[in-house]
């Protein structure tokens, strides 16, 4: 457990460098948990980065880039913290782990698809992350609490951004509505995995947040947006309506993560030890 | 009315952005952007014009709602007040017999 005297307040600019500098080693279990949250943010950031220079409008290019950079910041903090437990660095964890060593949820590795697919994925992730970080600020682990305090404000904005677009696409043209429904249909099967408890989170007690405890608020909040957007529950839209088996937390991934990692890691692996 | 950007011929409209910084006294014109509606314009403005300056107030106005002075009429419109001292009270001398002026 972290020493309570070391508590980075939300007012301080918490950076990955500061976490490394502080050198407050997490327990093995806390490190495993931080790695999960870091991987979620890292893979999502990598996905969103693809949109840069490809978004439907210049302004949206900037918005998606901002969200990607926020997520990358969260990833760096979580990975830097986890790395301390194993005498490694954030770069080691990001660039020199193989696919089965990644423990992100399968949702974040799903392809960008069209703009509506990306918004659907973002809608789910941002509501999930908001509920998670909102509670993680009370973690008994000081560093996790500090990372969450900084992240929750940013994720609140991501949530707003996704909400605005779900409403506009769903209530826009016939074509935009069709695409929004299709996007939600493709992403929704991966929702259940976000809220599954397992041995690790249960063993962490006050340090972590039980995923299952977030479900009710997630359903209420996203349900309210869907109602406003006049959208049926995705599973009842006559779309695929299945639930993915999940397994991301155990290193089991969909076919989409391998190529993403190949692209993300190629430079670092070609030039190990390089700095720039 | 179809929504902005519904087809090639109807792009997102242009908005003018006015920002008051955290220690600023008034809103200053920061620039412009495209957005489908006012709500999104405010959010885009936050991304484009306030990233390094938290605690701000943002106004967005549809460019088409702004009436500007005619640049070609500058001569008559903004003519210098020089040589028009008679417009100011200080130009006149006090008349005799007028009290308490």
mmCIF file of C-alpha atoms in Angstrom:
data_model
loop_
_atom_site.group_PDB
_atom_site.id
_atom_site.type_symbol
_atom_site.label_atom_id
_atom_site.label_comp_id
_atom_site.label_asym_id
_atom_site.label_seq_id
_atom_site.Cartn_x
_atom_site.Cartn_y
_atom_site.Cartn_z
ATOM 1 C CA UNK A 1 0.000 0.000 0.000
ATOM 2 C CA UNK A 2 1.174 3.512 -0.733
ATOM 3 C CA UNK A 3 2.236 5.732 2.100
ATOM 4 C CA UNK A 4 -0.617 8.183 2.710
ATOM 5 C CA UNK A 5 1.842 11.070 3.193
ATOM 6 C CA UNK A 6 2.582 10.830 -0.503
ATOM 7 C CA UNK A 7 -0.552 12.123 -2.133
ATOM 8 C CA UNK A 8 -0.399 14.114 -5.326
ATOM 9 C CA UNK A 9 -3.303 16.498 -5.082
ATOM 10 C CA UNK A 10 -5.485 17.164 -8.100
ATOM 11 C CA UNK A 11 -4.163 20.717 -8.049
ATOM 12 C CA UNK A 12 -0.649 19.609 -8.868
ATOM 13 C CA UNK A 13 0.135 18.911 -12.459
ATOM 14 C CA UNK A 14 0.485 15.165 -12.215
ATOM 15 C CA UNK A 15 2.751 13.833 -14.927
ATOM 16 C CA UNK A 16 4.116 10.431 -15.814
ATOM 17 C CA UNK A 17 7.577 11.820 -15.046
ATOM 18 C CA UNK A 18 6.485 12.848 -11.538
ATOM 19 C CA UNK A 19 5.145 9.374 -10.846
ATOM 20 C CA UNK A 20 8.429 7.834 -11.967
ATOM 21 C CA UNK A 21 10.396 10.383 -9.937
ATOM 22 C CA UNK A 22 8.369 9.757 -6.793
ATOM 23 C CA UNK A 23 9.249 6.093 -7.214
ATOM 24 C CA UNK A 24 6.362 4.969 -5.037
ATOM 25 C CA UNK A 25 6.310 1.256 -5.900
ATOM 26 C CA UNK A 26 2.863 -0.252 -6.243
ATOM 27 C CA UNK A 27 2.148 -3.765 -5.034
ATOM 28 C CA UNK A 28 2.089 -6.451 -7.712
ATOM 29 C CA UNK A 29 -1.725 -6.482 -7.673
ATOM 30 C CA UNK A 30 -2.041 -2.690 -7.922
ATOM 31 C CA UNK A 31 0.449 -2.728 -10.798
ATOM 32 C CA UNK A 32 -1.615 -5.362 -12.632
ATOM 33 C CA UNK A 33 -4.700 -3.198 -12.143
ATOM 34 C CA UNK A 34 -2.960 -0.010 -13.284
ATOM 35 C CA UNK A 35 -1.741 -1.900 -16.348
ATOM 36 C CA UNK A 36 -5.332 -2.706 -17.324
ATOM 37 C CA UNK A 37 -6.478 0.887 -17.089
ATOM 38 C CA UNK A 38 -3.332 2.061 -18.860
ATOM 39 C CA UNK A 39 -3.824 -0.413 -21.702
ATOM 40 C CA UNK A 40 -7.450 0.665 -22.183
ATOM 41 C CA UNK A 41 -6.342 4.277 -22.543
ATOM 42 C CA UNK A 42 -3.277 3.490 -24.683
ATOM 43 C CA UNK A 43 -5.087 1.354 -27.260
ATOM 44 C CA UNK A 44 -7.960 3.843 -27.484
ATOM 45 C CA UNK A 45 -5.484 6.706 -27.982
ATOM 46 C CA UNK A 46 -3.779 4.753 -30.773
ATOM 47 C CA UNK A 47 -7.128 4.121 -32.468
ATOM 48 C CA UNK A 48 -8.209 7.759 -32.209
ATOM 49 C CA UNK A 49 -4.866 8.957 -33.544
ATOM 50 C CA UNK A 50 -5.729 7.365 -36.886
ATOM 51 C CA UNK A 51 -8.399 10.021 -37.402
ATOM 52 C CA UNK A 52 -5.922 12.872 -37.453
ATOM 53 C CA UNK A 53 -6.195 14.453 -40.901
ATOM 54 C CA UNK A 54 -9.057 12.068 -41.737
ATOM 55 C CA UNK A 55 -11.992 13.384 -39.674
ATOM 56 C CA UNK A 56 -15.101 14.691 -41.481
ATOM 57 C CA UNK A 57 -14.256 18.312 -40.623
ATOM 58 C CA UNK A 58 -11.180 20.219 -39.506
ATOM 59 C CA UNK A 59 -12.766 21.053 -36.156
ATOM 60 C CA UNK A 60 -13.507 17.393 -35.500
ATOM 61 C CA UNK A 61 -9.936 16.511 -36.407
ATOM 62 C CA UNK A 62 -8.841 18.742 -33.552
ATOM 63 C CA UNK A 63 -11.484 17.417 -31.145
ATOM 64 C CA UNK A 64 -10.564 13.767 -31.724
ATOM 65 C CA UNK A 65 -6.853 14.578 -31.499
ATOM 66 C CA UNK A 66 -7.453 16.311 -28.159
ATOM 67 C CA UNK A 67 -9.309 13.296 -26.814
ATOM 68 C CA UNK A 68 -6.578 10.968 -28.070
ATOM 69 C CA UNK A 69 -3.919 13.042 -26.322
ATOM 70 C CA UNK A 70 -5.907 13.092 -23.071
ATOM 71 C CA UNK A 71 -6.136 9.299 -23.227
ATOM 72 C CA UNK A 72 -2.440 8.994 -23.998
ATOM 73 C CA UNK A 73 -1.703 11.107 -20.920
ATOM 74 C CA UNK A 74 -3.778 8.786 -18.741
ATOM 75 C CA UNK A 75 -2.047 5.775 -20.284
ATOM 76 C CA UNK A 76 1.402 7.200 -19.567
ATOM 77 C CA UNK A 77 0.524 7.813 -15.918
ATOM 78 C CA UNK A 78 -0.924 4.349 -15.349
ATOM 79 C CA UNK A 79 1.875 2.576 -17.227
ATOM 80 C CA UNK A 80 4.613 4.597 -15.514
ATOM 81 C CA UNK A 81 3.167 3.624 -12.164
ATOM 82 C CA UNK A 82 2.784 -0.062 -13.072
ATOM 83 C CA UNK A 83 6.325 -0.141 -14.497
ATOM 84 C CA UNK A 84 7.804 0.803 -11.108
ATOM 85 C CA UNK A 85 6.694 -2.545 -9.677
ATOM 86 C CA UNK A 86 8.686 -4.483 -12.258
ATOM 87 C CA UNK A 87 11.708 -2.219 -12.650
ATOM 88 C CA UNK A 88 10.613 -1.337 -16.168
ATOM 89 C CA UNK A 89 9.606 1.869 -17.955
ATOM 90 C CA UNK A 90 6.411 3.121 -19.563
ATOM 91 C CA UNK A 91 8.077 2.617 -22.966
ATOM 92 C CA UNK A 92 8.957 -0.984 -22.161
ATOM 93 C CA UNK A 93 5.313 -1.650 -21.389
ATOM 94 C CA UNK A 94 3.925 0.194 -24.394
ATOM 95 C CA UNK A 95 6.324 -1.044 -27.061
ATOM 96 C CA UNK A 96 7.831 -4.318 -25.893
ATOM 97 C CA UNK A 97 4.885 -6.398 -24.811
ATOM 98 C CA UNK A 98 3.210 -8.903 -27.113
ATOM 99 C CA UNK A 99 -0.494 -9.196 -27.825
ATOM 100 C CA UNK A 100 -1.296 -11.735 -25.043
ATOM 101 C CA UNK A 101 0.438 -9.444 -22.547
ATOM 102 C CA UNK A 102 -1.987 -6.614 -23.251
ATOM 103 C CA UNK A 103 -4.890 -6.550 -20.829
ATOM 104 C CA UNK A 104 -7.183 -3.915 -22.351
ATOM 105 C CA UNK A 105 -10.881 -4.591 -22.829
ATOM 106 C CA UNK A 106 -11.759 -5.716 -26.346
ATOM 107 C CA UNK A 107 -13.960 -2.692 -26.990
ATOM 108 C CA UNK A 108 -11.078 -0.226 -27.327
ATOM 109 C CA UNK A 109 -9.294 -2.306 -29.966
ATOM 110 C CA UNK A 110 -12.312 -2.393 -32.279
ATOM 111 C CA UNK A 111 -11.689 -0.731 -35.666
ATOM 112 C CA UNK A 112 -12.613 2.911 -36.176
ATOM 113 C CA UNK A 113 -15.037 2.088 -38.969
ATOM 114 C CA UNK A 114 -16.849 5.205 -40.079
ATOM 115 C CA UNK A 115 -17.286 8.309 -37.923
ATOM 116 C CA UNK A 116 -20.442 6.884 -36.309
ATOM 117 C CA UNK A 117 -18.654 3.648 -35.326
ATOM 118 C CA UNK A 118 -15.942 5.699 -33.659
ATOM 119 C CA UNK A 119 -18.515 7.842 -31.856
ATOM 120 C CA UNK A 120 -20.382 4.721 -30.698
ATOM 121 C CA UNK A 121 -17.168 3.262 -29.254
ATOM 122 C CA UNK A 122 -16.264 6.612 -27.674
ATOM 123 C CA UNK A 123 -19.758 6.969 -26.219
ATOM 124 C CA UNK A 124 -19.476 3.638 -24.399
ATOM 125 C CA UNK A 125 -15.864 4.112 -23.274
ATOM 126 C CA UNK A 126 -16.289 7.654 -21.995
ATOM 127 C CA UNK A 127 -19.356 6.856 -19.883
ATOM 128 C CA UNK A 128 -17.615 3.786 -18.497
ATOM 129 C CA UNK A 129 -14.372 5.637 -17.750
ATOM 130 C CA UNK A 130 -16.215 8.548 -16.173
ATOM 131 C CA UNK A 131 -18.027 6.283 -13.704
ATOM 132 C CA UNK A 132 -14.789 4.419 -13.014
ATOM 133 C CA UNK A 133 -12.524 7.431 -12.410
ATOM 134 C CA UNK A 134 -15.230 9.238 -10.448
ATOM 135 C CA UNK A 135 -14.966 6.445 -7.880
ATOM 136 C CA UNK A 136 -11.267 5.747 -8.220
ATOM 137 C CA UNK A 137 -10.493 9.206 -6.779
ATOM 138 C CA UNK A 138 -11.330 7.585 -3.417
ATOM 139 C CA UNK A 139 -8.895 4.723 -3.953
ATOM 140 C CA UNK A 140 -6.811 3.768 -0.932
ATOM 141 C CA UNK A 141 -3.865 3.848 -3.329
ATOM 142 C CA UNK A 142 -2.696 7.479 -3.432
ATOM 143 C CA UNK A 143 -1.240 7.380 -6.931
ATOM 144 C CA UNK A 144 -4.272 5.721 -8.516
ATOM 145 C CA UNK A 145 -6.454 8.312 -6.771
ATOM 146 C CA UNK A 146 -4.313 11.152 -8.125
ATOM 147 C CA UNK A 147 -4.341 9.840 -11.690
ATOM 148 C CA UNK A 148 -8.119 9.444 -11.519
ATOM 149 C CA UNK A 149 -8.605 12.970 -10.141
ATOM 150 C CA UNK A 150 -6.849 14.430 -13.151
ATOM 151 C CA UNK A 151 -8.416 12.051 -15.658
ATOM 152 C CA UNK A 152 -12.027 12.383 -14.565
ATOM 153 C CA UNK A 153 -12.300 16.025 -15.636
ATOM 154 C CA UNK A 154 -10.967 15.234 -19.071
ATOM 155 C CA UNK A 155 -13.165 12.183 -19.478
ATOM 156 C CA UNK A 156 -16.169 14.286 -18.496
ATOM 157 C CA UNK A 157 -15.501 16.336 -21.604
ATOM 158 C CA UNK A 158 -15.048 13.213 -23.742
ATOM 159 C CA UNK A 159 -18.447 12.095 -22.502
ATOM 160 C CA UNK A 160 -20.011 15.380 -23.532
ATOM 161 C CA UNK A 161 -18.378 15.264 -26.961
ATOM 162 C CA UNK A 162 -19.616 11.740 -27.632
ATOM 163 C CA UNK A 163 -23.100 12.593 -26.372
ATOM 164 C CA UNK A 164 -23.388 15.612 -28.661
ATOM 165 C CA UNK A 165 -22.470 13.467 -31.644
ATOM 166 C CA UNK A 166 -24.751 10.558 -30.762
ATOM 167 C CA UNK A 167 -27.635 13.048 -30.636
ATOM 168 C CA UNK A 168 -26.691 14.774 -33.876
ATOM 169 C CA UNK A 169 -26.056 11.631 -35.852
ATOM 170 C CA UNK A 170 -29.165 9.855 -34.536
ATOM 171 C CA UNK A 171 -31.428 12.867 -35.090
ATOM 172 C CA UNK A 172 -29.667 14.128 -38.220
ATOM 173 C CA UNK A 173 -30.302 12.780 -41.671
ATOM 174 C CA UNK A 174 -31.710 9.375 -42.532
ATOM 175 C CA UNK A 175 -28.206 8.307 -43.511
ATOM 176 C CA UNK A 176 -26.519 9.587 -40.339
ATOM 177 C CA UNK A 177 -29.154 7.869 -38.202
ATOM 178 C CA UNK A 178 -28.675 4.606 -40.074
ATOM 179 C CA UNK A 179 -24.940 4.822 -39.467
ATOM 180 C CA UNK A 180 -25.299 5.674 -35.764
ATOM 181 C CA UNK A 181 -27.554 2.663 -35.216
ATOM 182 C CA UNK A 182 -25.125 0.461 -37.131
ATOM 183 C CA UNK A 183 -22.183 1.775 -35.100
ATOM 184 C CA UNK A 184 -23.903 1.089 -31.781
ATOM 185 C CA UNK A 185 -24.874 -2.361 -33.041
ATOM 186 C CA UNK A 186 -21.249 -3.229 -33.773
ATOM 187 C CA UNK A 187 -19.846 -1.860 -30.495
ATOM 188 C CA UNK A 188 -22.533 -2.822 -27.989
ATOM 189 C CA UNK A 189 -21.627 -6.556 -27.775
ATOM 190 C CA UNK A 190 -18.381 -5.478 -26.066
ATOM 191 C CA UNK A 191 -20.159 -3.568 -23.279
ATOM 192 C CA UNK A 192 -20.643 -6.495 -20.885
ATOM 193 C CA UNK A 193 -16.920 -7.147 -20.623
ATOM 194 C CA UNK A 194 -16.396 -3.692 -19.099
ATOM 195 C CA UNK A 195 -18.398 -4.602 -16.012
ATOM 196 C CA UNK A 196 -17.068 -8.069 -15.178
ATOM 197 C CA UNK A 197 -15.424 -8.542 -11.813
ATOM 198 C CA UNK A 198 -12.581 -10.972 -11.406
ATOM 199 C CA UNK A 199 -10.228 -12.185 -8.704
ATOM 200 C CA UNK A 200 -7.804 -9.301 -9.102
ATOM 201 C CA UNK A 201 -10.287 -6.458 -8.574
ATOM 202 C CA UNK A 202 -11.960 -8.311 -5.727
ATOM 203 C CA UNK A 203 -8.599 -8.906 -4.020
ATOM 204 C CA UNK A 204 -7.697 -5.206 -4.299
ATOM 205 C CA UNK A 205 -10.609 -4.092 -2.146
ATOM 206 C CA UNK A 206 -10.492 -0.346 -1.424
ATOM 207 C CA UNK A 207 -7.646 0.264 -3.869
ATOM 208 C CA UNK A 208 -9.722 -0.593 -6.949
ATOM 209 C CA UNK A 209 -13.278 -0.099 -8.160
ATOM 210 C CA UNK A 210 -15.494 -3.124 -8.735
ATOM 211 C CA UNK A 211 -16.531 -2.994 -12.393
ATOM 212 C CA UNK A 212 -19.949 -4.483 -11.631
ATOM 213 C CA UNK A 213 -20.691 -1.524 -9.335
ATOM 214 C CA UNK A 214 -20.564 0.836 -12.324
ATOM 215 C CA UNK A 215 -23.147 -0.917 -14.430
ATOM 216 C CA UNK A 216 -26.290 0.655 -13.053
ATOM 217 C CA UNK A 217 -25.094 4.237 -13.471
ATOM 218 C CA UNK A 218 -23.701 3.442 -16.906
ATOM 219 C CA UNK A 219 -27.040 2.002 -18.034
ATOM 220 C CA UNK A 220 -28.984 4.947 -16.621
ATOM 221 C CA UNK A 221 -26.740 7.604 -18.145
ATOM 222 C CA UNK A 222 -26.341 6.039 -21.573
ATOM 223 C CA UNK A 223 -30.021 5.087 -21.549
ATOM 224 C CA UNK A 224 -30.982 8.716 -21.036
ATOM 225 C CA UNK A 225 -28.924 9.780 -24.033
ATOM 226 C CA UNK A 226 -30.353 6.985 -26.157
ATOM 227 C CA UNK A 227 -33.875 8.017 -25.187
ATOM 228 C CA UNK A 228 -33.132 11.605 -26.183
ATOM 229 C CA UNK A 229 -31.672 10.359 -29.442
ATOM 230 C CA UNK A 230 -34.755 8.171 -29.967
ATOM 231 C CA UNK A 231 -32.621 5.047 -30.177
ATOM 232 C CA UNK A 232 -33.764 1.604 -29.154
ATOM 233 C CA UNK A 233 -31.509 -0.528 -26.983
ATOM 234 C CA UNK A 234 -28.843 -1.677 -29.468
ATOM 235 C CA UNK A 235 -29.420 -5.375 -28.803
ATOM 236 C CA UNK A 236 -33.079 -5.077 -29.781
ATOM 237 C CA UNK A 237 -32.510 -3.158 -32.976
ATOM 238 C CA UNK A 238 -32.596 -6.298 -35.069
ATOM 239 C CA UNK A 239 -28.832 -5.913 -35.350
ATOM 240 C CA UNK A 240 -26.401 -8.618 -34.364
ATOM 241 C CA UNK A 241 -27.504 -8.456 -30.747
ATOM 242 C CA UNK A 242 -24.934 -10.861 -29.347
ATOM 243 C CA UNK A 243 -22.634 -10.481 -26.372
ATOM 244 C CA UNK A 244 -18.920 -10.863 -26.997
ATOM 245 C CA UNK A 245 -17.157 -13.411 -24.795
ATOM 246 C CA UNK A 246 -14.575 -10.872 -23.740
ATOM 247 C CA UNK A 247 -11.295 -11.981 -22.243
ATOM 248 C CA UNK A 248 -9.236 -8.869 -22.878
ATOM 249 C CA UNK A 249 -8.208 -8.736 -19.214
ATOM 250 C CA UNK A 250 -6.688 -12.213 -19.641
ATOM 251 C CA UNK A 251 -4.814 -11.271 -22.805
ATOM 252 C CA UNK A 252 -7.395 -12.757 -25.151
ATOM 253 C CA UNK A 253 -8.092 -10.354 -27.978
ATOM 254 C CA UNK A 254 -10.047 -9.936 -31.183
ATOM 255 C CA UNK A 255 -8.261 -10.127 -34.527
ATOM 256 C CA UNK A 256 -7.897 -6.363 -34.582
ATOM 257 C CA UNK A 257 -5.294 -5.873 -31.858
ATOM 258 C CA UNK A 258 -2.362 -7.637 -33.552
ATOM 259 C CA UNK A 259 -2.142 -5.288 -36.548
ATOM 260 C CA UNK A 260 -2.640 -2.266 -34.285
ATOM 261 C CA UNK A 261 0.308 -3.315 -32.102
ATOM 262 C CA UNK A 262 2.473 -4.088 -35.139
ATOM 263 C CA UNK A 263 2.016 -0.542 -36.352
ATOM 264 C CA UNK A 264 2.319 1.050 -32.916
ATOM 265 C CA UNK A 265 5.471 -0.841 -31.922
ATOM 266 C CA UNK A 266 7.408 -1.189 -35.165
ATOM 267 C CA UNK A 267 9.569 1.901 -34.764
ATOM 268 C CA UNK A 268 10.499 1.281 -31.141
ATOM 269 C CA UNK A 269 11.336 -2.349 -31.883
ATOM 270 C CA UNK A 270 13.421 -1.453 -34.951
ATOM 271 C CA UNK A 271 15.440 1.028 -32.891
ATOM 272 C CA UNK A 272 15.490 -0.203 -29.305
ATOM 273 C CA UNK A 273 17.088 2.242 -26.875
ATOM 274 C CA UNK A 274 16.565 5.109 -29.318
ATOM 275 C CA UNK A 275 15.478 8.399 -27.815
ATOM 276 C CA UNK A 276 13.950 11.373 -29.564
ATOM 277 C CA UNK B 1 -34.884 22.796 -43.071
ATOM 278 C CA UNK B 2 -32.315 20.083 -43.626
ATOM 279 C CA UNK B 3 -29.354 19.921 -41.288
ATOM 280 C CA UNK B 4 -26.087 21.673 -42.095
ATOM 281 C CA UNK B 5 -23.705 19.450 -43.937
ATOM 282 C CA UNK B 6 -26.561 17.258 -45.123
ATOM 283 C CA UNK B 7 -25.110 17.322 -48.586
ATOM 284 C CA UNK B 8 -22.189 18.688 -50.554
ATOM 285 C CA UNK B 9 -23.978 21.934 -51.216
ATOM 286 C CA UNK B 10 -24.657 22.650 -47.557
ATOM 287 C CA UNK B 11 -21.454 22.783 -45.542
ATOM 288 C CA UNK B 12 -21.279 23.601 -41.862
ATOM 289 C CA UNK B 13 -21.864 27.325 -41.355
ATOM 290 C CA UNK B 14 -19.166 29.705 -40.189
ATOM 291 C CA UNK B 15 -19.132 31.011 -36.606
ATOM 292 C CA UNK B 16 -17.188 33.849 -35.022
ATOM 293 C CA UNK B 17 -15.657 33.122 -31.629
ATOM 294 C CA UNK B 18 -15.252 35.617 -28.786
ATOM 295 C CA UNK B 19 -13.262 34.549 -25.739
ATOM 296 C CA UNK B 20 -12.854 36.125 -22.330
ATOM 297 C CA UNK B 21 -9.729 34.777 -20.660
ATOM 298 C CA UNK B 22 -9.695 34.011 -16.949
ATOM 299 C CA UNK B 23 -8.235 37.419 -16.090
ATOM 300 C CA UNK B 24 -9.712 39.274 -19.035
ATOM 301 C CA UNK B 25 -12.273 42.018 -18.682
ATOM 302 C CA UNK B 26 -14.085 41.564 -21.940
ATOM 303 C CA UNK B 27 -14.651 39.069 -24.712
ATOM 304 C CA UNK B 28 -12.208 39.421 -27.568
ATOM 305 C CA UNK B 29 -12.641 38.071 -31.052
ATOM 306 C CA UNK B 30 -10.419 34.988 -31.181
ATOM 307 C CA UNK B 31 -11.153 33.694 -34.669
ATOM 308 C CA UNK B 32 -13.716 31.678 -36.516
ATOM 309 C CA UNK B 33 -14.631 28.057 -37.101
ATOM 310 C CA UNK B 34 -17.186 25.825 -38.769
ATOM 311 C CA UNK B 35 -19.782 23.901 -36.765
ATOM 312 C CA UNK B 36 -23.173 22.328 -37.472
ATOM 313 C CA UNK B 37 -24.883 24.335 -34.709
ATOM 314 C CA UNK B 38 -24.252 26.721 -31.821
ATOM 315 C CA UNK B 39 -23.731 23.994 -29.208
ATOM 316 C CA UNK B 40 -21.039 22.315 -31.259
ATOM 317 C CA UNK B 41 -19.524 25.688 -32.106
ATOM 318 C CA UNK B 42 -18.960 26.367 -28.394
ATOM 319 C CA UNK B 43 -17.282 22.991 -27.970
ATOM 320 C CA UNK B 44 -15.136 23.398 -31.051
ATOM 321 C CA UNK B 45 -14.141 26.853 -29.823
ATOM 322 C CA UNK B 46 -13.045 25.331 -26.538
ATOM 323 C CA UNK B 47 -10.816 22.890 -28.425
ATOM 324 C CA UNK B 48 -9.434 25.454 -30.844
ATOM 325 C CA UNK B 49 -9.088 28.636 -28.810
ATOM 326 C CA UNK B 50 -8.870 27.888 -25.082
ATOM 327 C CA UNK B 51 -6.602 24.889 -24.669
ATOM 328 C CA UNK B 52 -3.929 26.755 -22.757
ATOM 329 C CA UNK B 53 -6.126 29.130 -20.845
ATOM 330 C CA UNK B 54 -8.610 27.526 -18.494
ATOM 331 C CA UNK B 55 -11.454 29.361 -16.773
ATOM 332 C CA UNK B 56 -12.840 31.237 -19.716
ATOM 333 C CA UNK B 57 -16.137 32.365 -21.135
ATOM 334 C CA UNK B 58 -16.911 31.725 -24.793
ATOM 335 C CA UNK B 59 -19.420 33.433 -27.073
ATOM 336 C CA UNK B 60 -20.153 32.132 -30.543
ATOM 337 C CA UNK B 61 -22.102 34.062 -33.135
ATOM 338 C CA UNK B 62 -23.096 32.892 -36.552
ATOM 339 C CA UNK B 63 -21.037 34.960 -38.965
ATOM 340 C CA UNK B 64 -24.152 35.691 -40.970
ATOM 341 C CA UNK B 65 -25.661 37.410 -37.914
ATOM 342 C CA UNK B 66 -22.904 39.978 -37.781
ATOM 343 C CA UNK B 67 -23.429 43.257 -39.558
ATOM 344 C CA UNK B 68 -20.150 44.962 -40.264
ATOM 345 C CA UNK B 69 -19.322 48.472 -41.298
ATOM 346 C CA UNK B 70 -18.549 48.892 -44.964
ATOM 347 C CA UNK B 71 -14.785 48.949 -45.452
ATOM 348 C CA UNK B 72 -15.226 51.049 -48.593
ATOM 349 C CA UNK B 73 -16.999 53.760 -46.616
ATOM 350 C CA UNK B 74 -14.082 54.153 -44.241
ATOM 351 C CA UNK B 75 -13.472 57.746 -45.252
ATOM 352 C CA UNK B 76 -16.850 59.079 -44.212
ATOM 353 C CA UNK B 77 -17.509 56.504 -41.499
ATOM 354 C CA UNK B 78 -14.379 56.908 -39.439
ATOM 355 C CA UNK B 79 -13.413 60.426 -40.323
ATOM 356 C CA UNK B 80 -10.967 61.888 -37.855
ATOM 357 C CA UNK B 81 -12.478 64.211 -35.224
ATOM 358 C CA UNK B 82 -9.637 66.615 -35.735
ATOM 359 C CA UNK B 83 -10.775 70.088 -36.703
ATOM 360 C CA UNK B 84 -14.125 69.541 -34.992
ATOM 361 C CA UNK B 85 -13.337 71.051 -31.632
ATOM 362 C CA UNK B 86 -16.689 72.869 -31.681
ATOM 363 C CA UNK B 87 -18.273 69.504 -30.872
ATOM 364 C CA UNK B 88 -16.828 69.625 -27.359
ATOM 365 C CA UNK B 89 -18.088 71.745 -24.478
ATOM 366 C CA UNK B 90 -14.546 72.890 -23.690
ATOM 367 C CA UNK B 91 -14.509 74.797 -26.972
ATOM 368 C CA UNK B 92 -17.007 77.364 -25.743
ATOM 369 C CA UNK B 93 -16.361 80.226 -23.387
ATOM 370 C CA UNK B 94 -18.686 80.834 -20.490
ATOM 371 C CA UNK B 95 -21.279 83.509 -21.241
ATOM 372 C CA UNK B 96 -21.561 86.393 -18.857
ATOM 373 C CA UNK B 97 -24.556 86.391 -16.569
ATOM 374 C CA UNK B 98 -25.050 82.661 -16.627
ATOM 375 C CA UNK B 99 -24.672 81.419 -13.085
ATOM 376 C CA UNK B 100 -23.959 78.005 -11.717
ATOM 377 C CA UNK B 101 -22.920 76.609 -15.060
#
